[in-house]
Amino acid sequence: MSDATALGLWGIPLAVAAGAIRISTPFLFVSLGECLTEKSGRVNLGLEGTLVMGAMGGYGVSYLTGSAWLGVLAAGLIGAALGALHAWLCSKPRVNDIAVGIALMLFGVGLAFFLGKPLIQPTAPRLPAISLGFFSDLPQVRAALEVNALFLIGAALAPLLLWMLRRTRSGLVLRTVGESADSARAMGVDVNLVRRRATMAGGFLAGVGGSFLSLFYPGSWNEGLSSGQGLMAVALVIYARWNPVRCLAASLLFGGASALGPALQSVGVTWGYHLFNAAPYIVTLAILVAASSATRPLRDQPAELTLAR
Amino acid sequence: MMDPRALSSPAARPIRAAAARDPGPLGPPPALSAAGITKRFGPLLALDDVSLRLAPGSFHALLGENGAGKSTLVKCIMGYHPADAGEVRVGDAALSIRSPREAQSLGIGMVYQHFTLVMNMTVAENLVLARPSLPLVIDWRKEREAIRAFMARMPFRIDPERTVRELATGEKQKLEILKQLYLGSRILLLDEPTSVLTPAEADEVLGMLRRMADEQRISVLMISHKFREVMAFADEVTVLRRGRVAGRGKARDLTPAAMAEMMVGAQPAHVSAARGDAPAGEPVLRIVGLAATAGRGRRALDGVTLTVRRGEIVGIAGVSGNGQEELVEVLAGQRAAREGAVLVHGEPYGAGREQTRAHRVRCLPEEPLRNACVPAMSVAENLGFRVFDRPPFTALRFGVSRAALRRSAERLVAEYAVKTPSVDAPIGRLSGGNVQRAVLARELGSGEDIELLIAANPCFGLDFAAVAEIRSRILLARNRGTAVLLVSADLDEIFAMADRVLVMSEGRIVHESPIASADVAAIGRAMAGHR
C-alpha cells in the first residue's frame, strides 16, 4: 500500500484512485460476467462460488506451473465449467436459476476450501503490474500507478462487450433470448444453447476475477480471501442497468468507496475507520434506493429475468 | 402504382433466389393452395380434408368460430404443424413446408394474434433481427439507411429508433405487418390482425393491405371474426366449421347473415337481449377529477370526471393507450390514484374487499388471465375468489370448503358453458375465450344483483357466438338495474351496447353524448385528439 503521508492531503485522492483500481478488478470481472449471463435472461448467483474456486484453482495452477497467466486461464476454465453446470441444471424443466445459483455458490466455496487446504502455505508466482507512473519522481505516485494487467484487460473488455451486444449478430441474438425467449425460438434460435454459452462466458470472467484475488491482491490463497465480491457484483449489475461500460464505472465507484477507509487511515485519520470501511455498502444501498421506484419497472432490465419462472 | 421494387430489401435477397422458380419477384405473388389438409391432435380431428386456394393478389378471409380449425389450418400452411394428409402448393410446385423458416424463405409470412416483437428493442433492431441470416457484425448505419428507404416506400411508417415498448398497440400491429413486408413476404397470413386495433386503425391497416393486394404486390389470407371487415375488405371468403369447409364464395355475394349461418350451423347464434327502456336511475358511480400516473411517471389519467347511473351503460371509447387501462386499474384497486375521488353510492370507494362486497361491485378487466385470475390455481378456486371467505364456503371464519367451491364452480361452468376438462384444471390452461367466460361467471353468476359492473374490452378476441352471449348478459344486468361502465376499444361494441358514450383521449374525457344522438364522425375526431 502506498505511503501517502509525504504528499499530505493529496495522498488521499491518490490512494483512493489506486485503491479503486485494485479493489475494483474482481468486481469488474464478476459483474461483466454476471451482466453477460443476465442479458441472456438468467441469473447466476453462484458467481461467488465461482470466484473462490477461481482464486483457489488459479493459485494452484500458478504454483504448479510457475506461470501466473496459466493460473488465470485455469481459473477462467474452472469458472466456465461451473457456469456449464449451472446452465445444465437450469435447462431442466422446473428448475429455478436463483435456487441453483445459491446452491452452486455454497458448493463452490466449500469445494475451494476443501481442495485449497494444501495451498495455504506455498507461495505462487504473482501477476505482474504495469508501471504507469514513470513520469513522476514521487515514489508515492509511482507506487499508486502500479496498475495490474488484469484491470486493463477488464477495462478494455467492458466497451468491447458493449459493442458486441449492440453491433454483432451474437450480441443481438443474446439480447433477444434475454428479452423474449418466444421471439428467439421463432427465429430458430436454440435458447438453452445461447444461455449455456452466456453462463459459461460469465463463469469464465468470474473465475478470472477470482484469480486476481489470489494472484495479485491480496495475492495469496486463504479461506478469508473473498468478502462477498461475487454477491456484490450482482447488485453492481443492477445499478449498472445491464450495461458493461456502466459495470466498469460501478466497479470503480465501489472500489473507490472501499479504498476510502484505508486511505484516510494512511494519512492518520483514525476516527470512524470501520464506518469508512462500510462506505461501499452504504454507497450501494444509496444508489439502489435512489435508482429504484415503487411504481416504475427497472429500466433496461432484460424481460426474461424474473425471480420466479 | 408504387415502385414494385418496394418489396425488395437487403433481406429479401435470399428469398428472391428461392423464388426464382416463380414468375419472378417483381411479378404478382405466387398462388398458394392447400388441398385436402387433414390434421389430428390425438382423438380430436382438427381439420378434415380442408382445401383452400389463395389466388395471386387476392384478399381472402377465413371465418369460423373458436376451435373451428382456422389457426390450425394456417399453422399447417406455415409448417408449424405437419399435416397428416394433404399438400400445400406455392406457385406450381407442391412443397412440404416443414418449418416457419421454410415458409418464410418461400415468401409466406405470418402475423400472429400475439405480438412476436421484442419489447425492449428498437424498431430497427426488431426488423433486422427477423431476417433469416444476419451478418456477423451489423453495420447499423447501413441498416438504418436501408430501413429508412424501406419505410419511405410503405403506406405507413414508424420511427425506426423508437423502442417497441413505447409504441401504441396499433403501431405494434403495423410493425408486425411491416416486418413481414421487410422480409419480402409476398403471401401474408394474418391471425385476427385487428382484434387489438380501433375501427379507424383497423380500416387503415386493412385498407393498406387491400391496396397492396390490388396492386398485385401481395396476397392476403386473414382470419377474422368481424363481418364488417370481411365485407369491406375481403374479396373471397372461406368459412370453417368443426374442421370442415362449411362454405365459400365471393364476399360480394354473401351477407353477414349467410356467413353467420355457415359459421354456427342452422341453430340461432345467440340469445339476444333487448335493451329495456326504463330511464337511468340515481348515480351509482361518480368519479371526480381522477388523476393517476403510469410507468415512467407518465400522466395517464388527467382529471377524469364521470357519472354512471343505475340501469345505464356508459361506454368509454378511445384509442387504446389513452388512459382507459389505468382507469380500470384504479377502479379495480390495482393502481393508486394520485388525485381525485371515486365514489360509489356517494361513499369513497377504494376497491377493498369489504367495499366491493358492500356495494356489490364487479369487474371484468382486460386480459382476465393476468388481471383477474391466478393461472396456476384451479378453475374452482378462481371461480371462488369473490366468495371463498364467506359461508357456505367457509365455516368459523377459517377453513375453506373445497367441496362447496367445486359444487358452485360446476354449476357456474355449466351455466356459462365454460369448456374445461374439469373444475380442478388450472385456469391458465383454458383458452382465452373460456377464461373470459369463467371470469364472467364469477362476476355475474353469484345470484345476487350487481350494483356496478366495470367491464374492459369484455369481448376481446372472442368468437361471434361468445361475443353475442357476453353482450346479452351485460345488457340483461343493465336491464335489472346494474350501472355498467364499459371501456372498449371497439366502437361498434359501444354503439351496440351503451346508453351514453364518452371519449377518452390523453387521459381526459373529451367528448360525451347520448348514444341516440351520437355522431360517429365527431367521436372519431375526439378519439384522434381533435376537440
Short mmCIF file of N, CA and C in Angstrom, two decimals, chain A residues 163 165-177 179-180 183-184 186-188 295-303, chain B residues 80 100-101 115-122 125 128-131 133-140 165 293-297:
data_model
loop_
_atom_site.label_atom_id
_atom_site.label_comp_id
_atom_site.label_asym_id
_atom_site.label_seq_id
_atom_site.Cartn_x
_atom_site.Cartn_y
_atom_site.Cartn_z
N TRP A 163 -20.01 -3.18 -27.32
CA TRP A 163 -20.01 -3.19 -28.78
C TRP A 163 -20.59 -4.51 -29.29
N LEU A 165 -22.66 -6.51 -27.78
CA LEU A 165 -24.10 -6.61 -27.53
C LEU A 165 -24.89 -5.80 -28.53
N ARG A 166 -24.31 -4.68 -28.96
CA ARG A 166 -25.08 -3.78 -29.84
C ARG A 166 -24.88 -4.05 -31.31
N ARG A 167 -23.68 -4.46 -31.64
CA ARG A 167 -23.33 -4.44 -33.05
C ARG A 167 -23.14 -5.80 -33.70
N THR A 168 -23.16 -6.85 -32.96
CA THR A 168 -22.87 -8.12 -33.62
C THR A 168 -24.08 -9.03 -33.59
N ARG A 169 -24.03 -10.01 -34.45
CA ARG A 169 -25.10 -10.97 -34.53
C ARG A 169 -25.27 -11.69 -33.19
N SER A 170 -24.12 -12.15 -32.63
CA SER A 170 -24.25 -12.90 -31.39
C SER A 170 -24.83 -12.03 -30.28
N GLY A 171 -24.46 -10.75 -30.28
CA GLY A 171 -24.98 -9.86 -29.26
C GLY A 171 -26.48 -9.68 -29.38
N LEU A 172 -26.91 -9.51 -30.62
CA LEU A 172 -28.34 -9.29 -30.87
C LEU A 172 -29.14 -10.55 -30.48
N VAL A 173 -28.58 -11.69 -30.84
CA VAL A 173 -29.25 -12.96 -30.51
C VAL A 173 -29.30 -13.13 -28.99
N LEU A 174 -28.20 -12.82 -28.33
CA LEU A 174 -28.13 -12.94 -26.87
C LEU A 174 -29.21 -12.07 -26.22
N ARG A 175 -29.32 -10.83 -26.69
CA ARG A 175 -30.31 -9.93 -26.09
C ARG A 175 -31.72 -10.39 -26.39
N THR A 176 -31.93 -10.91 -27.60
CA THR A 176 -33.27 -11.40 -27.93
C THR A 176 -33.66 -12.53 -26.99
N VAL A 177 -32.73 -13.45 -26.75
CA VAL A 177 -33.01 -14.55 -25.84
C VAL A 177 -33.36 -14.01 -24.46
N GLU A 179 -34.61 -11.04 -23.78
CA GLU A 179 -35.80 -10.20 -23.78
C GLU A 179 -37.06 -11.00 -24.06
N SER A 180 -36.98 -11.96 -24.93
CA SER A 180 -38.16 -12.73 -25.27
C SER A 180 -37.74 -14.08 -25.83
N SER A 183 -39.74 -15.07 -28.94
CA SER A 183 -39.29 -14.49 -30.21
C SER A 183 -38.03 -15.20 -30.70
N ALA A 184 -37.14 -15.49 -29.75
CA ALA A 184 -35.89 -16.14 -30.14
C ALA A 184 -36.17 -17.51 -30.74
N ALA A 186 -38.87 -18.39 -32.20
CA ALA A 186 -39.49 -18.17 -33.51
C ALA A 186 -38.44 -17.86 -34.57
N MET A 187 -37.31 -17.29 -34.13
CA MET A 187 -36.21 -17.02 -35.06
C MET A 187 -35.40 -18.27 -35.35
N GLY A 188 -35.72 -19.34 -34.65
CA GLY A 188 -34.96 -20.57 -34.84
C GLY A 188 -33.71 -20.63 -33.99
N THR A 295 -43.18 2.52 -8.41
CA THR A 295 -44.21 2.45 -9.45
C THR A 295 -43.64 2.11 -10.83
N ARG A 296 -42.36 2.32 -11.00
CA ARG A 296 -41.78 2.11 -12.33
C ARG A 296 -41.01 0.81 -12.37
N PRO A 297 -41.08 0.11 -13.48
CA PRO A 297 -40.21 -1.05 -13.59
C PRO A 297 -38.77 -0.59 -13.79
N LEU A 298 -37.86 -1.47 -13.41
CA LEU A 298 -36.45 -1.13 -13.55
C LEU A 298 -36.14 -0.97 -15.04
N ARG A 299 -35.49 0.13 -15.36
CA ARG A 299 -35.19 0.35 -16.77
C ARG A 299 -34.15 -0.63 -17.27
N ASP A 300 -34.26 -1.01 -18.50
CA ASP A 300 -33.27 -1.83 -19.19
C ASP A 300 -33.15 -3.25 -18.67
N GLN A 301 -34.02 -3.62 -17.75
CA GLN A 301 -33.92 -4.99 -17.25
C GLN A 301 -34.35 -5.97 -18.32
N PRO A 302 -33.53 -7.00 -18.58
CA PRO A 302 -33.97 -8.00 -19.57
C PRO A 302 -35.30 -8.60 -19.14
N ALA A 303 -36.23 -8.67 -20.09
CA ALA A 303 -37.60 -9.04 -19.74
C ALA A 303 -37.73 -10.49 -19.27
N TYR B 80 -45.88 -25.08 -39.02
CA TYR B 80 -45.79 -25.28 -37.57
C TYR B 80 -46.17 -26.70 -37.20
N PRO B 100 -41.65 -22.78 -40.08
CA PRO B 100 -41.93 -21.39 -40.45
C PRO B 100 -40.78 -20.75 -41.21
N ARG B 101 -39.57 -21.18 -40.90
CA ARG B 101 -38.40 -20.67 -41.64
C ARG B 101 -38.50 -20.97 -43.12
N PHE B 115 -48.17 -10.51 -30.14
CA PHE B 115 -47.03 -9.88 -30.78
C PHE B 115 -45.78 -10.74 -30.65
N THR B 116 -44.99 -10.77 -31.69
CA THR B 116 -43.74 -11.52 -31.63
C THR B 116 -42.58 -10.54 -31.62
N LEU B 117 -42.84 -9.32 -31.21
CA LEU B 117 -41.79 -8.31 -31.19
C LEU B 117 -41.04 -8.39 -29.86
N VAL B 118 -39.79 -7.94 -29.90
CA VAL B 118 -39.02 -7.87 -28.67
C VAL B 118 -39.21 -6.46 -28.11
N MET B 119 -39.89 -6.39 -26.95
CA MET B 119 -40.38 -5.10 -26.47
C MET B 119 -39.28 -4.10 -26.12
N ASN B 120 -38.17 -4.58 -25.58
CA ASN B 120 -37.14 -3.64 -25.13
C ASN B 120 -36.14 -3.28 -26.22
N MET B 121 -36.42 -3.67 -27.44
CA MET B 121 -35.50 -3.31 -28.52
C MET B 121 -36.17 -2.27 -29.43
N THR B 122 -35.33 -1.65 -30.24
CA THR B 122 -35.88 -0.63 -31.12
C THR B 122 -36.57 -1.28 -32.33
N GLU B 125 -33.96 -2.65 -34.63
CA GLU B 125 -33.38 -3.92 -34.17
C GLU B 125 -34.35 -5.07 -34.41
N VAL B 128 -34.24 -5.97 -38.17
CA VAL B 128 -33.00 -6.64 -38.57
C VAL B 128 -32.96 -8.05 -38.00
N LEU B 129 -33.41 -8.14 -36.76
CA LEU B 129 -33.41 -9.42 -36.04
C LEU B 129 -34.22 -10.49 -36.73
N ALA B 130 -35.27 -10.07 -37.44
CA ALA B 130 -36.19 -11.04 -38.01
C ALA B 130 -35.63 -11.68 -39.27
N ARG B 131 -34.52 -11.15 -39.75
CA ARG B 131 -34.00 -11.67 -41.02
C ARG B 131 -33.49 -13.08 -40.86
N SER B 133 -30.90 -14.45 -42.10
CA SER B 133 -29.48 -14.52 -41.81
C SER B 133 -28.97 -13.13 -41.49
N LEU B 134 -28.18 -13.07 -40.45
CA LEU B 134 -27.62 -11.79 -40.03
C LEU B 134 -26.13 -11.81 -40.29
N PRO B 135 -25.57 -10.67 -40.67
CA PRO B 135 -24.12 -10.63 -40.77
C PRO B 135 -23.50 -10.74 -39.37
N LEU B 136 -22.27 -11.19 -39.33
CA LEU B 136 -21.59 -11.38 -38.04
C LEU B 136 -21.52 -10.08 -37.27
N VAL B 137 -21.11 -9.02 -37.98
CA VAL B 137 -21.10 -7.70 -37.36
C VAL B 137 -22.10 -6.84 -38.12
N ILE B 138 -22.96 -6.18 -37.38
CA ILE B 138 -24.03 -5.44 -38.03
C ILE B 138 -23.62 -3.98 -38.23
N ASP B 139 -23.69 -3.56 -39.48
CA ASP B 139 -23.36 -2.17 -39.79
C ASP B 139 -24.64 -1.35 -39.67
N TRP B 140 -24.82 -0.75 -38.48
CA TRP B 140 -26.10 -0.12 -38.21
C TRP B 140 -26.36 1.07 -39.11
N ARG B 165 -41.60 -1.07 -26.95
CA ARG B 165 -42.46 -0.92 -25.77
C ARG B 165 -43.24 0.39 -25.79
N THR B 293 -50.74 8.22 -12.42
CA THR B 293 -49.58 8.14 -13.29
C THR B 293 -49.34 6.69 -13.67
N ALA B 294 -48.78 6.50 -14.86
CA ALA B 294 -48.44 5.16 -15.32
C ALA B 294 -46.93 5.00 -15.24
N GLY B 295 -46.42 3.92 -15.80
CA GLY B 295 -44.99 3.65 -15.80
C GLY B 295 -44.20 4.86 -16.27
N ARG B 296 -42.99 5.01 -15.72
CA ARG B 296 -42.10 6.12 -16.07
C ARG B 296 -42.71 7.48 -15.73
N GLY B 297 -43.66 7.51 -14.79
CA GLY B 297 -44.18 8.79 -14.33
C GLY B 297 -45.07 9.50 -15.32
#
